[in-house]
Short mmCIF file of C-alpha atoms and ligand atoms in Angstrom, two decimals:
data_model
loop_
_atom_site.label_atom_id
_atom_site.label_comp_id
_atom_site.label_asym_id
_atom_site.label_seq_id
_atom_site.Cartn_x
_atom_site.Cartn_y
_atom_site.Cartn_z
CA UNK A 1 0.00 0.00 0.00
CA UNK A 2 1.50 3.33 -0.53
CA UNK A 3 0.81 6.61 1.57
CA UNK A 4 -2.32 7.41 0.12
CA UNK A 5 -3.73 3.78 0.36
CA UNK A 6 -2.77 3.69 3.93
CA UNK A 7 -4.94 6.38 5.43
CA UNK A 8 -7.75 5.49 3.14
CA UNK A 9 -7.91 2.07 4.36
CA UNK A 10 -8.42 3.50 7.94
CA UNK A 11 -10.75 6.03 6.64
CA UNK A 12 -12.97 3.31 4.52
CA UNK A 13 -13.13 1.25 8.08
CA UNK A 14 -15.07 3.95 9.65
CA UNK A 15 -16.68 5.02 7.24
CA UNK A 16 -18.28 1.52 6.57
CA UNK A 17 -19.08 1.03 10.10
CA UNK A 18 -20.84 4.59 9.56
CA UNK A 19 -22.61 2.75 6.14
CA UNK A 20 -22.28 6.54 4.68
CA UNK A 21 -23.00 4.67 1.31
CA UNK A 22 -20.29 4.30 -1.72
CA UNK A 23 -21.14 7.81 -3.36
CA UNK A 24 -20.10 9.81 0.39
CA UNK A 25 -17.41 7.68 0.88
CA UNK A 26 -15.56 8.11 -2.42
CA UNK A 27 -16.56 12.00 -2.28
CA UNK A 28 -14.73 12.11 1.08
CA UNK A 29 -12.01 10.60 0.41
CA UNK A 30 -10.94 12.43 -3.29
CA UNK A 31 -9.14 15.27 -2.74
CA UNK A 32 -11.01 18.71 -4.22
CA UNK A 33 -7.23 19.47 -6.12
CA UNK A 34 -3.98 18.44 -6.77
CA UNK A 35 -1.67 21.19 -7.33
CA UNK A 36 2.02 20.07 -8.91
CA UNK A 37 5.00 22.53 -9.30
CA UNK A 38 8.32 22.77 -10.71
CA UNK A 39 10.37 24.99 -8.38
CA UNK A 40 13.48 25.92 -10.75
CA UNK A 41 16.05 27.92 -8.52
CA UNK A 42 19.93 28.64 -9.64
CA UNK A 43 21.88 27.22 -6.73
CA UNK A 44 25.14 29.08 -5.53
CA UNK A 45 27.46 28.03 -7.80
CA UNK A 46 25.85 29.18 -10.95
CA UNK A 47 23.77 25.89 -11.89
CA UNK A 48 20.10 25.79 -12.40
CA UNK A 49 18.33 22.82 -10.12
CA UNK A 50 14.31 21.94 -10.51
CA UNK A 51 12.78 20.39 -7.53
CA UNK A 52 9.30 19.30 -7.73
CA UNK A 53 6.54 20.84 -5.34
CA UNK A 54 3.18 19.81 -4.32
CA UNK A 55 0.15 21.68 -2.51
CA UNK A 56 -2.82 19.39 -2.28
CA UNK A 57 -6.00 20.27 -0.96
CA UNK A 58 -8.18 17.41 0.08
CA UNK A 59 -11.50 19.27 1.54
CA UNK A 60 -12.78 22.44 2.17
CA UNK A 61 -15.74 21.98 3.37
CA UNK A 62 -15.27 23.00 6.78
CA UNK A 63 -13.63 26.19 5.93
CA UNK A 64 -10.41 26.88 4.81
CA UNK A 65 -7.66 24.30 4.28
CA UNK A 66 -4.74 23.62 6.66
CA UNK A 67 -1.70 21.87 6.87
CA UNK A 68 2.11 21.65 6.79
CA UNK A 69 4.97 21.95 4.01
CA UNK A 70 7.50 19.40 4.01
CA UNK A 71 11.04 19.79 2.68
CA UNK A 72 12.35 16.22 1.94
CA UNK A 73 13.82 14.05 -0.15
CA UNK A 74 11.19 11.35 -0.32
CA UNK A 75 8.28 13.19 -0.53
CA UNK A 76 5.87 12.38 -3.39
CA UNK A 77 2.35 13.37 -4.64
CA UNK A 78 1.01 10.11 -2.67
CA UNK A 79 2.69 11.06 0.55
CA UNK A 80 1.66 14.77 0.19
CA UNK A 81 -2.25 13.32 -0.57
CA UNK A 82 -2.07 11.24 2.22
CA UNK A 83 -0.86 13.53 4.75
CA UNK A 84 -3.82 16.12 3.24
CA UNK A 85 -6.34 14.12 3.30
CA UNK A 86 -5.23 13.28 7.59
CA UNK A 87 -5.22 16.98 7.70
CA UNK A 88 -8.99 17.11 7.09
CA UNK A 89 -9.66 14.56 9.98
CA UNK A 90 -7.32 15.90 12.19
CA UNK A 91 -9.28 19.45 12.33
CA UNK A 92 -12.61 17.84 12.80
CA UNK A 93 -10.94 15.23 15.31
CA UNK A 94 -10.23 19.12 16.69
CA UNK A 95 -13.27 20.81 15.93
CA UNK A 96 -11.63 23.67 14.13
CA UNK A 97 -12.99 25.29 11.36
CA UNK A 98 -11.00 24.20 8.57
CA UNK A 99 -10.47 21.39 6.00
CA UNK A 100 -7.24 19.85 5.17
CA UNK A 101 -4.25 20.00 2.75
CA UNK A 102 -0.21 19.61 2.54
CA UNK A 103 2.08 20.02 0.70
CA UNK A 104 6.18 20.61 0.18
CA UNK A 105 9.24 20.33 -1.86
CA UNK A 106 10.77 17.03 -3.12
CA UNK A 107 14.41 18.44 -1.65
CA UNK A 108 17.44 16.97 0.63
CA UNK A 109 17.48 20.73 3.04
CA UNK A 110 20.81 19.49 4.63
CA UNK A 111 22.27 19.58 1.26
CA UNK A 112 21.15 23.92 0.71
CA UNK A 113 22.56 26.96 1.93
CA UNK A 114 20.26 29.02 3.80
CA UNK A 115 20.13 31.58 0.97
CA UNK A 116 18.84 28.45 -1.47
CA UNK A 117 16.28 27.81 0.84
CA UNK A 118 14.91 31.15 0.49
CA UNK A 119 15.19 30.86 -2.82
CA UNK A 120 13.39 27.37 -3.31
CA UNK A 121 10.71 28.82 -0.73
CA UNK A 122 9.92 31.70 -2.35
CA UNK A 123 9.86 30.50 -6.00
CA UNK A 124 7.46 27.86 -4.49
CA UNK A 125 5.29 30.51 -3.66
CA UNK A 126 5.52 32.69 -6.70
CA UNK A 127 4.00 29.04 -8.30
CA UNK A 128 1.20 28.34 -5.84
CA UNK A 129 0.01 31.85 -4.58
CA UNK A 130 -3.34 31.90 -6.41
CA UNK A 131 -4.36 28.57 -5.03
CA UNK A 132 -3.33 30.19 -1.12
CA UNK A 133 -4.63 32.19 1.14
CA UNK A 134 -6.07 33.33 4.55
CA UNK A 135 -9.29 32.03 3.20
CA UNK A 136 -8.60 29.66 1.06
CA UNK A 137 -5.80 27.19 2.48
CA UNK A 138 -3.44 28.11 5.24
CA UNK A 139 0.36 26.25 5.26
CA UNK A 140 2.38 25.86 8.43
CA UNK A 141 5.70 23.63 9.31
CA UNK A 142 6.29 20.04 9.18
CA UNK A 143 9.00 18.29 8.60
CA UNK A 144 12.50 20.10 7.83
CA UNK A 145 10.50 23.85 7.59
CA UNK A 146 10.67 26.22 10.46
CA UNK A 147 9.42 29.47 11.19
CA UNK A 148 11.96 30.90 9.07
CA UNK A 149 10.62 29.19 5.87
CA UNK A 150 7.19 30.50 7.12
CA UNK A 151 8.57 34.05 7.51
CA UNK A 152 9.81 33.70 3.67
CA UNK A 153 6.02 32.40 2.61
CA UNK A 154 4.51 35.75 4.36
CA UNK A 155 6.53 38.16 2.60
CA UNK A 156 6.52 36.55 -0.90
CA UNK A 157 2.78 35.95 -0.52
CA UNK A 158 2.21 39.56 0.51
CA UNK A 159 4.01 40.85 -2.78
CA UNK A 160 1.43 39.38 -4.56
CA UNK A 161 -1.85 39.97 -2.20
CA UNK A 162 -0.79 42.78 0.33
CA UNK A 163 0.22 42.44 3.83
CA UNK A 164 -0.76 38.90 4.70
CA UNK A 165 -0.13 37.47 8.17
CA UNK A 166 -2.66 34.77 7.98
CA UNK A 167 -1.25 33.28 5.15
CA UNK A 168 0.69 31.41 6.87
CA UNK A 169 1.09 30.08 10.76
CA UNK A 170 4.07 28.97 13.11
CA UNK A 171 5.73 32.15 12.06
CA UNK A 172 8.27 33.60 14.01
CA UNK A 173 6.88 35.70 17.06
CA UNK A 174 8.37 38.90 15.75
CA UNK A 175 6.28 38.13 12.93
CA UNK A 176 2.97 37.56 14.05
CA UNK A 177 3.55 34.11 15.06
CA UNK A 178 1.38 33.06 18.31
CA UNK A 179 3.23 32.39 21.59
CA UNK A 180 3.27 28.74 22.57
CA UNK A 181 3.10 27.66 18.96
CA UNK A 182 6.61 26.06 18.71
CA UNK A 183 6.03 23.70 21.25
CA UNK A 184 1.94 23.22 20.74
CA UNK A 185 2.42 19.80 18.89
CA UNK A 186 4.87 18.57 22.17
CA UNK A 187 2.18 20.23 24.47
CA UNK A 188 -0.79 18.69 22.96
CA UNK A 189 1.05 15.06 23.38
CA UNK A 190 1.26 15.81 26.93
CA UNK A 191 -2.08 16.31 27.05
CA UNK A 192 -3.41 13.14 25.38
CA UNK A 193 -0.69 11.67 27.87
CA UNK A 194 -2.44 13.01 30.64
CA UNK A 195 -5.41 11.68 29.34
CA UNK A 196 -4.74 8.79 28.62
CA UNK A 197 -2.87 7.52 30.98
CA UNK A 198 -5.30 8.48 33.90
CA UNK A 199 -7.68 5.96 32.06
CA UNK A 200 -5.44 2.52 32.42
CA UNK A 201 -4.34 4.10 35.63
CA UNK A 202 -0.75 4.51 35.31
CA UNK A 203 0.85 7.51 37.19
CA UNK A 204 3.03 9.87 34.88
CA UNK A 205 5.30 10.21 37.76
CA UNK A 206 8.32 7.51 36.61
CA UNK A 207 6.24 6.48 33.40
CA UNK A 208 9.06 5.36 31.05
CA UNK A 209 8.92 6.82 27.60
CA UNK A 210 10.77 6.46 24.04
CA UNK A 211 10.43 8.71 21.64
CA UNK A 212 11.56 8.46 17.39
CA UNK A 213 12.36 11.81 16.11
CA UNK A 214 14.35 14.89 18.17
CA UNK A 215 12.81 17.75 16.26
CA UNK A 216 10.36 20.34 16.78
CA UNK A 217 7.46 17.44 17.79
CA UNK A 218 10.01 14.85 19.52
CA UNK A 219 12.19 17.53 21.52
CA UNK A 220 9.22 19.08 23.05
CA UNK A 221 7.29 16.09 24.19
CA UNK A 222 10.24 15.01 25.90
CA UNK A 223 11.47 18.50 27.53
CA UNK A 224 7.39 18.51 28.60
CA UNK A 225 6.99 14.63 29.28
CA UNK A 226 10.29 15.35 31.83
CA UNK A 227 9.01 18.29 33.38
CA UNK A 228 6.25 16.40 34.47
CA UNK A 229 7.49 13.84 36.04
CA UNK A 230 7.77 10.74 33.34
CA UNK A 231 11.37 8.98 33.00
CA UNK A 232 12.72 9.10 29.35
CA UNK A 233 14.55 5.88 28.62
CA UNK A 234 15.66 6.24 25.01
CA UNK A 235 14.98 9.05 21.84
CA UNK A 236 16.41 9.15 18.22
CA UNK A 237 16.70 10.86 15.67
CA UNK A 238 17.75 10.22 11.92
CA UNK A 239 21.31 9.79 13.15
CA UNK A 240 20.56 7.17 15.60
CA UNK A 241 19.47 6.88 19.72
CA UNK A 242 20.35 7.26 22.75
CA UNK A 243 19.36 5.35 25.54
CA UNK A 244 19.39 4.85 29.11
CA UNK A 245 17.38 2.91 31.20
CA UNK A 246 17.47 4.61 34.54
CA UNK A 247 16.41 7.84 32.30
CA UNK A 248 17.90 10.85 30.36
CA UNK A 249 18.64 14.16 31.78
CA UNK A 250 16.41 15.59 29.45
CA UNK A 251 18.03 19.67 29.85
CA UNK A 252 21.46 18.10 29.72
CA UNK A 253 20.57 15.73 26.37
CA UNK A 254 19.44 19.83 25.17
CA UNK A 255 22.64 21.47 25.55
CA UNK A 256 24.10 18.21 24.08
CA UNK A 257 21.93 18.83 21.07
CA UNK A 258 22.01 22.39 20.59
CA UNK A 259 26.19 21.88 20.68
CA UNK A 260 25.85 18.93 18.14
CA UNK A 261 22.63 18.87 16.08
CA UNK A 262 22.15 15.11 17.04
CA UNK A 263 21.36 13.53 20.24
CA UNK A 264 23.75 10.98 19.04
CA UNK A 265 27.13 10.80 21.30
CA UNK A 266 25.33 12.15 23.91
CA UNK A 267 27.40 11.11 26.93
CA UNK A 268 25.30 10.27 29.64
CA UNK A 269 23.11 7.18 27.73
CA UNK A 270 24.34 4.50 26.01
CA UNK A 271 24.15 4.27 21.77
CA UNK A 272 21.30 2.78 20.02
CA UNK A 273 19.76 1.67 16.71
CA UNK A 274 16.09 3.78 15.18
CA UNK A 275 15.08 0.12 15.44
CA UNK A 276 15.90 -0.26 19.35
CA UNK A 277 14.14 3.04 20.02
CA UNK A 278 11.27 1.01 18.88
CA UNK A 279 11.44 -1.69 20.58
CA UNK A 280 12.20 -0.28 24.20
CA UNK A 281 10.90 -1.69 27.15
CA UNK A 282 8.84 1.19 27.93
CA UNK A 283 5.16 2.09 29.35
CA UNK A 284 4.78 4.57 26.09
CA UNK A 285 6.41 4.78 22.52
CA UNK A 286 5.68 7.91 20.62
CA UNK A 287 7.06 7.91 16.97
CA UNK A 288 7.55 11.75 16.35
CA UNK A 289 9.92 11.33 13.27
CA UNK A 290 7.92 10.05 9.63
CA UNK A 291 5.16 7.94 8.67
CA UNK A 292 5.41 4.33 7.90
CA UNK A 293 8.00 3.57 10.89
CA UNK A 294 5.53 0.71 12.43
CA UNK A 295 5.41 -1.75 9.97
CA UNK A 296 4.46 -5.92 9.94
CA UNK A 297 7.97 -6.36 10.02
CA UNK A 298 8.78 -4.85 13.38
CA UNK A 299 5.50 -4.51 15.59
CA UNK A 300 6.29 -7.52 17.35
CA UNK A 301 9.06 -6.44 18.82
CA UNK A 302 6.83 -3.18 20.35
CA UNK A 303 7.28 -3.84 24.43
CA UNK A 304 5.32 -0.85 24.74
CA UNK A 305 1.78 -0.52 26.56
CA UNK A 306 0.84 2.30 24.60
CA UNK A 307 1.73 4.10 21.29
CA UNK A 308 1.10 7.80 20.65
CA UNK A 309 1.07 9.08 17.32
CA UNK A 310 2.91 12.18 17.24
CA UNK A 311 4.02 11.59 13.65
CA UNK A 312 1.52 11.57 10.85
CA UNK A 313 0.58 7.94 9.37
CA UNK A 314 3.62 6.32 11.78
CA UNK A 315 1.77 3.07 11.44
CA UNK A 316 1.28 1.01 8.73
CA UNK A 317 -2.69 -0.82 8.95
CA UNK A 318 -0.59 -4.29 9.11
CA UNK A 319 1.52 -3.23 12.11
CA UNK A 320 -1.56 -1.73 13.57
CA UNK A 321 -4.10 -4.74 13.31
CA UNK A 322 -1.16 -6.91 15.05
CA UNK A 323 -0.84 -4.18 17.56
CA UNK A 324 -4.51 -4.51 18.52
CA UNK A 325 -4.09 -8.26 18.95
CA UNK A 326 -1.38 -7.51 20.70
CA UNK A 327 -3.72 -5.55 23.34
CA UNK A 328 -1.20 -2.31 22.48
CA UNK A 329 -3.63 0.90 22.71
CA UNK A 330 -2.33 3.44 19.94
CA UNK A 331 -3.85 6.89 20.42
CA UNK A 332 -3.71 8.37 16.70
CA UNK A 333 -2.20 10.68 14.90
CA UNK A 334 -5.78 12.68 13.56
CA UNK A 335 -5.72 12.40 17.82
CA UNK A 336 -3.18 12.45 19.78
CA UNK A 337 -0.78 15.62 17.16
CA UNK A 338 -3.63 17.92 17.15
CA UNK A 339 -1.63 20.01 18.84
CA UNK A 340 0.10 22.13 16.43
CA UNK A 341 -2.75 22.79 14.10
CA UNK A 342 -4.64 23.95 16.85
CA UNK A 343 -2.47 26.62 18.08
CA UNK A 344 -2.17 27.49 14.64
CA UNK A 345 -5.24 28.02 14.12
CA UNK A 346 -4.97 30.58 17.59
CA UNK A 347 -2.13 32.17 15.58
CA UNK A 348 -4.54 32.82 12.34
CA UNK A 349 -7.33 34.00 14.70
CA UNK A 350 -5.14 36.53 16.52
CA UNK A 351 -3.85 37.55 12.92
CA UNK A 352 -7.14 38.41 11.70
CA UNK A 353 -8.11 40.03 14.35
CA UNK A 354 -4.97 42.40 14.88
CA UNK A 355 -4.24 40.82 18.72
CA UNK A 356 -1.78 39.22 20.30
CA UNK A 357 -3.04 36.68 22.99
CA UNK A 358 -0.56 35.77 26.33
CA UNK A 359 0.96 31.97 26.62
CA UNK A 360 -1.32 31.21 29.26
CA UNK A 361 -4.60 31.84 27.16
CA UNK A 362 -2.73 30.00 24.52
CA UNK A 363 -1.82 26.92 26.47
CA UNK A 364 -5.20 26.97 28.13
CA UNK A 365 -7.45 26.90 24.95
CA UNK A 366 -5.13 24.32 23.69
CA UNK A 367 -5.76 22.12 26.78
CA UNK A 368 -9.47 22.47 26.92
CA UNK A 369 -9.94 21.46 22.78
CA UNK A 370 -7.31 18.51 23.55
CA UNK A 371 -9.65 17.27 26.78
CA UNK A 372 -12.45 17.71 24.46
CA UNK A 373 -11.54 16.06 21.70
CA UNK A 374 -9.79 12.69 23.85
CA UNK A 375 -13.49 12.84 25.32
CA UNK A 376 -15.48 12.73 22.40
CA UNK A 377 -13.04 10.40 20.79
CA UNK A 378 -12.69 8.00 23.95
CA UNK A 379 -16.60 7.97 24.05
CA UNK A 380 -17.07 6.43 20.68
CA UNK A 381 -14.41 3.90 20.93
CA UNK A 382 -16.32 2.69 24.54
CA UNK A 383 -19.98 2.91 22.68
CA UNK A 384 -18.94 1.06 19.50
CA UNK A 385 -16.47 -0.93 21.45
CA UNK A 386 -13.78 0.05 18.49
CA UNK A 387 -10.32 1.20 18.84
CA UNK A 388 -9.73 4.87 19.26
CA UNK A 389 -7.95 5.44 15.73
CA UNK A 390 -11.60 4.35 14.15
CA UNK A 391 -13.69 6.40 16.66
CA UNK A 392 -11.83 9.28 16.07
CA UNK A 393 -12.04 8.70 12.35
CA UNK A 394 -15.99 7.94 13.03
CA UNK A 395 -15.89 11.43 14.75
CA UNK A 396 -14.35 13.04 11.66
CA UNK A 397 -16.31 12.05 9.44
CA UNK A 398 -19.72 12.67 10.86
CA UNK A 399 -18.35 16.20 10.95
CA UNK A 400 -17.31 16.92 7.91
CA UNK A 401 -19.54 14.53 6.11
CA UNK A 402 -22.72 17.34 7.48
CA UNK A 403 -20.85 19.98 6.76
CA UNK A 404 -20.48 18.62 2.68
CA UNK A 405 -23.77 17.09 2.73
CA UNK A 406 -25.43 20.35 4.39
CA UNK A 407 -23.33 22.38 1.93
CA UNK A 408 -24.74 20.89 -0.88
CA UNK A 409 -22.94 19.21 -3.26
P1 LIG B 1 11.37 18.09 12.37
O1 LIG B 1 11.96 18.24 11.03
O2 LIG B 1 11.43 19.23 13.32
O3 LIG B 1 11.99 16.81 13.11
C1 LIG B 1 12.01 15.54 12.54
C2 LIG B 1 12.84 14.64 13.44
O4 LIG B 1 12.78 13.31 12.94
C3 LIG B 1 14.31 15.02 13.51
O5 LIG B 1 14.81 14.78 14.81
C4 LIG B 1 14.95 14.04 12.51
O6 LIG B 1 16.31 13.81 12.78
C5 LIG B 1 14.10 12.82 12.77
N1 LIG B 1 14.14 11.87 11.66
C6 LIG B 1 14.06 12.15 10.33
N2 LIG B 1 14.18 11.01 9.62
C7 LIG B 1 14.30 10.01 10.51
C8 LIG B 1 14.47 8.61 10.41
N3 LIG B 1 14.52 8.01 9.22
N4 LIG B 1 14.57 7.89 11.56
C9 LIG B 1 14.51 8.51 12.76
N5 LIG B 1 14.38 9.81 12.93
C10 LIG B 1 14.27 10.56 11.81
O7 LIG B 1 9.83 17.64 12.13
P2 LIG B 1 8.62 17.77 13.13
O8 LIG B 1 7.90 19.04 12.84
O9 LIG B 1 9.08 17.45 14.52
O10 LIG B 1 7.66 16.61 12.60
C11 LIG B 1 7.83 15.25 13.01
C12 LIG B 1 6.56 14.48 12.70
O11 LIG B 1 5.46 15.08 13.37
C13 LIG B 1 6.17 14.48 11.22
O12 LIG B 1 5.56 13.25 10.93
C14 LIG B 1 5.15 15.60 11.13
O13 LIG B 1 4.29 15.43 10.04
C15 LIG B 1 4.44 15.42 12.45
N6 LIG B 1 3.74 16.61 12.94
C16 LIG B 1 4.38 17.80 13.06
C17 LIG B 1 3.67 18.89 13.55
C18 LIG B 1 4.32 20.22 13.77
O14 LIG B 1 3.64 21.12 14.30
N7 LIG B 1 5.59 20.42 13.45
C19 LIG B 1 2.33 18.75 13.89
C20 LIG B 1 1.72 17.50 13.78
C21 LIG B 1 2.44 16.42 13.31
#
């Protein structure tokens, strides 16, 4: 199955369970328009480079669409539909008044100079500023984009359309970004940790975690997880892990990083494979790298009690139906990373309305749509007796099934 497949076999679980009929369900899961680019830049030294660049925009009938840009070598038009069309449940997983899209360059960023970058950014949005906009679809960061890159989309997108804030979220504060944004996908995942973990009565104090992925997601769910009170036993990131069984000094395995770029060689831990992150003996694995890192292949070696998605689409349907025999509980993505599109979605509010709202609000709102959503989500899965990645896709698609329906079509 590639990408696309994937999340459309989840989707097509629910939805038959929902028996929303053949005509809904293919309307649902289509995307409304696939946008593909050729970003031409000249590079440094002279020579001309072309890097394909996708924006895809699976449904808007919520309200505008939302979702990240990726800059990565892999990335294809099935990845970039996939991780749209999860957009769209993820905001009505979060009740938030949007649809969902994504979108990025196919590009190795490690491999660019910073002034390339600007270049590839804004030549990306010279290609795909008519099909933008506050109203119309909304980008943000994901993988390998920061709010640097979203700085860059602001200002080339306001040459076009005039001064243009929300455009674009996870900006930089001096920028209109939205305090608390940076870490909102990390915060969220505390949240759903909170949750969850209260229900199968397990105390976060001395909860061992693992976590895939040291970036903006990974690094703040474990600075967070650590600050309230859970031991974190191993992390990686695309260089390899670190682990330690008694538990990392989480502000130490920081300065470590900042010094480095790589958790790797970190002193105080012991070196360790991707795949051993995986398979730690651990109360909870969060994957907060890429998709597709849970596969048939290795989900037997999970010695995890629970699994939460902070990646999009880190589980393959295979690894995931022998997870549920397993008795593993995986809290999903369209769940558990709602996070960071939520606070964006503070960041576009305060843009269009000219405010600028304290951390506290921020992290406040944040935690009341998180406790709401968990509940809603947590609900169906105990009424249907299914497992929460279906209720929350059963959620999803109530909501945005009315809103087309009611629409018209
Ligand atoms: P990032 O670029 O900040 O960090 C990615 C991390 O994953 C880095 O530590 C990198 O070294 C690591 N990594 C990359 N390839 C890897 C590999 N093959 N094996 C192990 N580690 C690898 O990206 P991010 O924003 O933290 O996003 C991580 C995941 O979370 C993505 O799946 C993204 O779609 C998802 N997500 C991000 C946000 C957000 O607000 N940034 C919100 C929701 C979901």
């Amino acid at each position: 199955m590639n990408a696309f497949e994937e999340t459309n076999y989840y989707f097509r679980k629910a939805a038959r369970i929902m028996d929303v009929g053949t005509p809904i369900e293919t309307l649902l899961a289509t995307p409304l328009r696939e946008v593909k680019v050729q970003v031409s830049i000249e590079m440094d030294s002279g020579e001309i480079r072309t890097f394909p660049g996708y924006r895809i925009q699976h449904d808007n009938s919520r309200g505008p669409m939302k979702g990240g840009l990726r800059f990565h070598p892999r990335l294809d038009q099935a990845e970039c539909v996939s991780l749209a069309s999860l957009m769209t449940w993820k905001t009505a997983v979060a009740n938030l008044p949007y649809g969902g899209a994504k979108g990025g360059i196919t590009c190795d960023p490690s491999q660019l100079s910073l002034k390339e970058l600007e270049r590839l950014t804004r030549k990306y949005v010279d290609q795909v500023q008519d099909v933008i906009g506050p109203t119309r679809d909304i980008p943000a960061p994901d993988v390998n984009t920061n709010p640097q890159v979203m700085a860059w989309i602001m200002d080339q997108y306001s040459r076009f359309h005039g001064h243009s804030p929300a455009v674009v979220t996870g900006k930089p504060l001096e920028l209109y970004g939205s305090k608390g944004r940076e870490a909102a996908t990390g915060r969220g995942l505390l949240y759903i940790c909170r949750e969850i973990l209260r229900d199968v009565h397990l105390p976060m104090k001395g909860a061992r975690f693992a976590i895939q992925g040291f970036g903006n997601v990974g690094s703040h769910v474990a600075r967070l997880l650590w600050e309230d009170g859970a031991t974190v036993v191993a992390v990686a990131d695309v260089l390899g892990g670190v682990k330690n069984p008694q538990g990392l000094d989480i502000p130490s395995l920081f300065e470590h990083v900042q010094r480095t770029g790589t958790v790797t060689g970190y002193s105080s831990g012991q070196p360790c494979s991707n795949e051993e992150v995986l398979a730690t003996d651990c109360e909870v694995l969060i994957p907060a790298a890429l998709g597709h890192v849970l596969t048939r292949e290795n989900a037997n070696a999970v010695r995890a009690r629970l699994i939460i998605e902070g990646a999009n689409g880190p589980t393959t349907p295979e690894a995931d139906d022998l997870l549920e025999k397993r008795g593993i509980l995986v809290v999903p993505d369209i769940l558990a990373s709602i996070g960071g599109v939520t606070v964006s979605y503070f960041e576009w509010v305060q843009n269009l309305q000219h405010m600028a709202w304290e951390e506290e609000r921020v992290n406040a709102e944040l935690e009341r749509t998180i406790k709401e959503a968990y509940e809603r989500v947590a609900q169906i899965a105990r009424s249907r007796k299914v497992p929460l990645r279906t209720a929350a896709f059963i959620l999803a698609i109530g909501r945005v099934g009315k809103a087309t329906v009611m629409r018209g079509i």
